[in-house]
Amino acid sequence: MSVAGGTAVASVSSAPPEQEEGVTWWYRWLCRLSGVLGAVSCAISGLFNCITIHPLNIAAGVWMIMNAFVLLLCEAPFCCQFIEFANAVAAKVDRLRSWQKAVFYCGMAVVPIVISLTLTTLLGNAIAFATGVLYGLSALGKKGDAISYARIQQQKQQADEEKLTDTLEGEL
């Protein structure tokens, strides 16, 4: 039983994309922490946004509260232990690539601002948007050093020169 359970666990966690991208452990925790803080700020600002008589502000506030729930569900599933599918959703989100998380989180944060452009929606969604930006930066990868960049550029230049000489020889 332990062999079958061990292989099942190994096959589920065999390809986490964050490990392949070379993201450090502290940066992953920074992204998670900003996601939790973004959820808290969305929830508080969403509650304040719902205390009004303007329907668009109420809609933006409800959306912000839903953003807070989704951020907590994705980044800190232990906060949602009362929900049966929380761990399954978190596992699926962990398998997403960083750029996919960035697009998802930034898109979620922009919608309430589009619905109702107020200071509360801007400040409430700022940290959630920053979470998406952090995931987007991790998708870009590490910054290369100047020597390897110069070597790659030189190889590209040589390949371009070879293509140019081949086409010139073909025309003659």
PDB file of C-alpha atoms in Angstrom:
ATOM      1  CA  MET A   1       0.000   0.000   0.000  1.00  0.00           C
ATOM      2  CA  SER A   2       2.847   2.386   0.751  1.00  0.00           C
ATOM      3  CA  VAL A   3       4.387   1.726  -2.655  1.00  0.00           C
ATOM      4  CA  ALA A   4       1.174   2.529  -4.491  1.00  0.00           C
ATOM      5  CA  GLY A   5       0.596   5.567  -2.286  1.00  0.00           C
ATOM      6  CA  GLY A   6       4.182   6.714  -2.797  1.00  0.00           C
ATOM      7  CA  THR A   7       3.945   6.442  -6.574  1.00  0.00           C
ATOM      8  CA  ALA A   8       0.642   8.289  -6.607  1.00  0.00           C
ATOM      9  CA  VAL A   9       2.119  11.119  -4.577  1.00  0.00           C
ATOM     10  CA  ALA A  10       5.209  11.162  -6.762  1.00  0.00           C
ATOM     11  CA  SER A  11       3.168  11.292  -9.966  1.00  0.00           C
ATOM     12  CA  VAL A  12       0.969  14.135  -8.698  1.00  0.00           C
ATOM     13  CA  SER A  13       3.876  16.279  -7.530  1.00  0.00           C
ATOM     14  CA  SER A  14       6.358  15.207 -10.210  1.00  0.00           C
ATOM     15  CA  ALA A  15       6.201  18.379 -12.277  1.00  0.00           C
ATOM     16  CA  PRO A  16       5.584  21.556 -10.309  1.00  0.00           C
ATOM     17  CA  PRO A  17       6.257  24.324 -12.823  1.00  0.00           C
ATOM     18  CA  GLU A  18       7.657  26.707 -10.221  1.00  0.00           C
ATOM     19  CA  GLN A  19      10.526  24.330  -9.480  1.00  0.00           C
ATOM     20  CA  GLU A  20      11.408  24.111 -13.167  1.00  0.00           C
ATOM     21  CA  GLU A  21      11.469  27.880 -13.603  1.00  0.00           C
ATOM     22  CA  GLY A  22      14.229  28.284 -11.036  1.00  0.00           C
ATOM     23  CA  VAL A  23      12.238  30.444  -8.620  1.00  0.00           C
ATOM     24  CA  THR A  24      13.769  30.583  -5.160  1.00  0.00           C
ATOM     25  CA  TRP A  25      11.881  29.387  -2.133  1.00  0.00           C
ATOM     26  CA  TRP A  26      11.684  32.832  -0.549  1.00  0.00           C
ATOM     27  CA  TYR A  27      10.204  34.355  -3.713  1.00  0.00           C
ATOM     28  CA  ARG A  28       7.480  31.706  -3.770  1.00  0.00           C
ATOM     29  CA  TRP A  29       6.671  32.501  -0.149  1.00  0.00           C
ATOM     30  CA  LEU A  30       6.676  36.211  -0.960  1.00  0.00           C
ATOM     31  CA  CYS A  31       4.112  35.584  -3.713  1.00  0.00           C
ATOM     32  CA  ARG A  32       1.979  33.521  -1.346  1.00  0.00           C
ATOM     33  CA  LEU A  33       2.204  36.140   1.408  1.00  0.00           C
ATOM     34  CA  SER A  34       1.243  38.925  -0.973  1.00  0.00           C
ATOM     35  CA  GLY A  35      -1.693  36.793  -2.128  1.00  0.00           C
ATOM     36  CA  VAL A  36      -2.929  36.403   1.446  1.00  0.00           C
ATOM     37  CA  LEU A  37      -2.438  40.111   2.175  1.00  0.00           C
ATOM     38  CA  GLY A  38      -4.196  40.925  -1.093  1.00  0.00           C
ATOM     39  CA  ALA A  39      -7.116  38.748  -0.034  1.00  0.00           C
ATOM     40  CA  VAL A  40      -7.368  40.532   3.301  1.00  0.00           C
ATOM     41  CA  SER A  41      -7.235  43.976   1.682  1.00  0.00           C
ATOM     42  CA  CYS A  42      -9.820  42.945  -0.941  1.00  0.00           C
ATOM     43  CA  ALA A  43     -12.165  41.608   1.731  1.00  0.00           C
ATOM     44  CA  ILE A  44     -11.947  44.691   3.948  1.00  0.00           C
ATOM     45  CA  SER A  45     -12.251  47.125   1.060  1.00  0.00           C
ATOM     46  CA  GLY A  46     -15.058  45.060  -0.439  1.00  0.00           C
ATOM     47  CA  LEU A  47     -17.016  45.303   2.798  1.00  0.00           C
ATOM     48  CA  PHE A  48     -16.528  49.072   2.897  1.00  0.00           C
ATOM     49  CA  ASN A  49     -17.531  49.268  -0.749  1.00  0.00           C
ATOM     50  CA  CYS A  50     -20.791  47.429  -0.064  1.00  0.00           C
ATOM     51  CA  ILE A  51     -21.883  50.031   2.514  1.00  0.00           C
ATOM     52  CA  THR A  52     -23.403  52.425   0.005  1.00  0.00           C
ATOM     53  CA  ILE A  53     -26.524  53.028  -2.029  1.00  0.00           C
ATOM     54  CA  HIS A  54     -24.764  53.038  -5.424  1.00  0.00           C
ATOM     55  CA  PRO A  55     -25.343  49.720  -7.192  1.00  0.00           C
ATOM     56  CA  LEU A  56     -22.015  49.757  -9.066  1.00  0.00           C
ATOM     57  CA  ASN A  57     -20.112  50.191  -5.815  1.00  0.00           C
ATOM     58  CA  ILE A  58     -22.027  47.278  -4.341  1.00  0.00           C
ATOM     59  CA  ALA A  59     -21.232  45.144  -7.393  1.00  0.00           C
ATOM     60  CA  ALA A  60     -17.539  46.067  -7.162  1.00  0.00           C
ATOM     61  CA  GLY A  61     -17.586  45.285  -3.434  1.00  0.00           C
ATOM     62  CA  VAL A  62     -19.139  41.867  -3.984  1.00  0.00           C
ATOM     63  CA  TRP A  63     -16.581  41.146  -6.704  1.00  0.00           C
ATOM     64  CA  MET A  64     -13.785  42.171  -4.338  1.00  0.00           C
ATOM     65  CA  ILE A  65     -15.097  39.823  -1.650  1.00  0.00           C
ATOM     66  CA  MET A  66     -15.195  37.025  -4.226  1.00  0.00           C
ATOM     67  CA  ASN A  67     -11.602  37.939  -5.216  1.00  0.00           C
ATOM     68  CA  ALA A  68     -10.599  37.649  -1.571  1.00  0.00           C
ATOM     69  CA  PHE A  69     -12.177  34.204  -1.342  1.00  0.00           C
ATOM     70  CA  VAL A  70     -10.485  33.002  -4.539  1.00  0.00           C
ATOM     71  CA  LEU A  71      -7.094  34.381  -3.474  1.00  0.00           C
ATOM     72  CA  LEU A  72      -7.338  32.661  -0.100  1.00  0.00           C
ATOM     73  CA  LEU A  73      -8.514  29.461  -1.752  1.00  0.00           C
ATOM     74  CA  CYS A  74      -5.584  29.472  -4.189  1.00  0.00           C
ATOM     75  CA  GLU A  75      -2.762  30.785  -2.006  1.00  0.00           C
ATOM     76  CA  ALA A  76      -3.705  29.598   1.486  1.00  0.00           C
ATOM     77  CA  PRO A  77      -6.084  26.631   1.306  1.00  0.00           C
ATOM     78  CA  PHE A  78      -5.596  25.929   5.014  1.00  0.00           C
ATOM     79  CA  CYS A  79      -7.695  29.045   5.679  1.00  0.00           C
ATOM     80  CA  CYS A  80     -10.608  27.347   3.889  1.00  0.00           C
ATOM     81  CA  GLN A  81     -10.620  23.997   5.692  1.00  0.00           C
ATOM     82  CA  PHE A  82     -14.409  23.979   5.863  1.00  0.00           C
ATOM     83  CA  ILE A  83     -14.617  23.721   2.067  1.00  0.00           C
ATOM     84  CA  GLU A  84     -14.220  20.175   0.753  1.00  0.00           C
ATOM     85  CA  PHE A  85     -12.684  21.072  -2.604  1.00  0.00           C
ATOM     86  CA  ALA A  86     -10.158  23.607  -1.286  1.00  0.00           C
ATOM     87  CA  ASN A  87      -7.137  21.309  -1.481  1.00  0.00           C
ATOM     88  CA  ALA A  88      -8.075  20.105  -4.967  1.00  0.00           C
ATOM     89  CA  VAL A  89      -8.370  23.684  -6.240  1.00  0.00           C
ATOM     90  CA  ALA A  90      -5.085  24.653  -4.596  1.00  0.00           C
ATOM     91  CA  ALA A  91      -3.353  21.659  -6.185  1.00  0.00           C
ATOM     92  CA  LYS A  92      -4.649  22.645  -9.630  1.00  0.00           C
ATOM     93  CA  VAL A  93      -3.568  26.258  -9.136  1.00  0.00           C
ATOM     94  CA  ASP A  94      -0.108  25.115  -8.044  1.00  0.00           C
ATOM     95  CA  ARG A  95       0.246  23.258 -11.344  1.00  0.00           C
ATOM     96  CA  LEU A  96      -0.413  26.445 -13.325  1.00  0.00           C
ATOM     97  CA  ARG A  97       2.521  28.318 -14.761  1.00  0.00           C
ATOM     98  CA  SER A  98       3.511  31.634 -13.245  1.00  0.00           C
ATOM     99  CA  TRP A  99       2.350  33.692 -16.220  1.00  0.00           C
ATOM    100  CA  GLN A 100      -1.084  32.048 -16.039  1.00  0.00           C
ATOM    101  CA  LYS A 101      -1.382  32.955 -12.377  1.00  0.00           C
ATOM    102  CA  ALA A 102      -0.244  36.488 -13.186  1.00  0.00           C
ATOM    103  CA  VAL A 103      -2.919  36.957 -15.840  1.00  0.00           C
ATOM    104  CA  PHE A 104      -5.589  35.452 -13.595  1.00  0.00           C
ATOM    105  CA  TYR A 105      -4.756  37.547 -10.510  1.00  0.00           C
ATOM    106  CA  CYS A 106      -4.272  40.802 -12.410  1.00  0.00           C
ATOM    107  CA  GLY A 107      -7.500  40.225 -14.322  1.00  0.00           C
ATOM    108  CA  MET A 108      -9.406  39.558 -11.115  1.00  0.00           C
ATOM    109  CA  ALA A 109      -8.035  42.758  -9.580  1.00  0.00           C
ATOM    110  CA  VAL A 110      -8.855  44.963 -12.574  1.00  0.00           C
ATOM    111  CA  VAL A 111     -12.538  44.011 -12.878  1.00  0.00           C
ATOM    112  CA  PRO A 112     -13.761  45.874  -9.733  1.00  0.00           C
ATOM    113  CA  ILE A 113     -11.797  48.944 -10.781  1.00  0.00           C
ATOM    114  CA  VAL A 114     -13.521  48.871 -14.168  1.00  0.00           C
ATOM    115  CA  ILE A 115     -16.910  48.466 -12.480  1.00  0.00           C
ATOM    116  CA  SER A 116     -16.425  51.332 -10.024  1.00  0.00           C
ATOM    117  CA  LEU A 117     -13.351  53.544 -10.086  1.00  0.00           C
ATOM    118  CA  THR A 118     -13.065  54.742  -6.501  1.00  0.00           C
ATOM    119  CA  LEU A 119     -10.224  55.080  -4.048  1.00  0.00           C
ATOM    120  CA  THR A 120     -11.511  52.098  -2.084  1.00  0.00           C
ATOM    121  CA  THR A 121     -11.414  49.802  -5.100  1.00  0.00           C
ATOM    122  CA  LEU A 122      -7.995  51.073  -6.152  1.00  0.00           C
ATOM    123  CA  LEU A 123      -6.401  50.617  -2.745  1.00  0.00           C
ATOM    124  CA  GLY A 124      -8.223  47.369  -2.029  1.00  0.00           C
ATOM    125  CA  ASN A 125      -7.087  45.720  -5.247  1.00  0.00           C
ATOM    126  CA  ALA A 126      -3.550  47.104  -5.265  1.00  0.00           C
ATOM    127  CA  ILE A 127      -2.024  44.227  -3.308  1.00  0.00           C
ATOM    128  CA  ALA A 128      -3.992  41.624  -5.266  1.00  0.00           C
ATOM    129  CA  PHE A 129      -2.718  43.207  -8.485  1.00  0.00           C
ATOM    130  CA  ALA A 130       0.803  43.259  -7.019  1.00  0.00           C
ATOM    131  CA  THR A 131       0.486  39.512  -6.454  1.00  0.00           C
ATOM    132  CA  GLY A 132      -0.174  39.072 -10.151  1.00  0.00           C
ATOM    133  CA  VAL A 133       2.797  41.291 -10.957  1.00  0.00           C
ATOM    134  CA  LEU A 134       5.053  39.211  -8.698  1.00  0.00           C
ATOM    135  CA  TYR A 135       3.950  36.026 -10.447  1.00  0.00           C
ATOM    136  CA  GLY A 136       4.515  37.737 -13.792  1.00  0.00           C
ATOM    137  CA  LEU A 137       8.044  38.676 -12.794  1.00  0.00           C
ATOM    138  CA  SER A 138       8.741  35.104 -11.750  1.00  0.00           C
ATOM    139  CA  ALA A 139       7.565  33.981 -15.188  1.00  0.00           C
ATOM    140  CA  LEU A 140      10.238  36.156 -16.772  1.00  0.00           C
ATOM    141  CA  GLY A 141      12.917  34.206 -14.947  1.00  0.00           C
ATOM    142  CA  LYS A 142      16.279  35.176 -13.614  1.00  0.00           C
ATOM    143  CA  LYS A 143      18.286  37.977 -15.096  1.00  0.00           C
ATOM    144  CA  GLY A 144      21.192  36.689 -17.161  1.00  0.00           C
ATOM    145  CA  ASP A 145      24.740  37.918 -16.865  1.00  0.00           C
ATOM    146  CA  ALA A 146      26.320  40.124 -19.512  1.00  0.00           C
ATOM    147  CA  ILE A 147      28.805  37.506 -20.724  1.00  0.00           C
ATOM    148  CA  SER A 148      26.212  34.871 -21.568  1.00  0.00           C
ATOM    149  CA  TYR A 149      24.004  37.514 -23.194  1.00  0.00           C
ATOM    150  CA  ALA A 150      26.909  38.709 -25.347  1.00  0.00           C
ATOM    151  CA  ARG A 151      27.692  35.102 -26.324  1.00  0.00           C
ATOM    152  CA  ILE A 152      24.073  34.491 -27.384  1.00  0.00           C
ATOM    153  CA  GLN A 153      24.027  37.706 -29.405  1.00  0.00           C
ATOM    154  CA  GLN A 154      27.294  36.744 -31.111  1.00  0.00           C
ATOM    155  CA  GLN A 155      25.887  33.318 -32.020  1.00  0.00           C
ATOM    156  CA  LYS A 156      22.757  34.936 -33.460  1.00  0.00           C
ATOM    157  CA  GLN A 157      24.862  37.373 -35.456  1.00  0.00           C
ATOM    158  CA  GLN A 158      26.982  34.546 -36.862  1.00  0.00           C
ATOM    159  CA  ALA A 159      23.872  32.566 -37.791  1.00  0.00           C
ATOM    160  CA  ASP A 160      22.410  35.633 -39.536  1.00  0.00           C
ATOM    161  CA  GLU A 161      25.653  36.165 -41.459  1.00  0.00           C
ATOM    162  CA  GLU A 162      25.688  32.517 -42.557  1.00  0.00           C
ATOM    163  CA  LYS A 163      22.083  32.768 -43.768  1.00  0.00           C
ATOM    164  CA  LEU A 164      22.912  35.941 -45.664  1.00  0.00           C
ATOM    165  CA  THR A 165      25.942  34.385 -47.381  1.00  0.00           C
ATOM    166  CA  ASP A 166      23.900  31.276 -48.240  1.00  0.00           C
ATOM    167  CA  THR A 167      21.188  33.362 -49.869  1.00  0.00           C
ATOM    168  CA  LEU A 168      23.736  35.469 -51.747  1.00  0.00           C
ATOM    169  CA  GLU A 169      25.508  32.346 -53.021  1.00  0.00           C
ATOM    170  CA  GLY A 170      22.131  30.896 -54.047  1.00  0.00           C
ATOM    171  CA  GLU A 171      21.342  33.986 -56.125  1.00  0.00           C
ATOM    172  CA  LEU A 172      24.650  33.826 -58.012  1.00  0.00           C
TER     173      LEU A 172
END
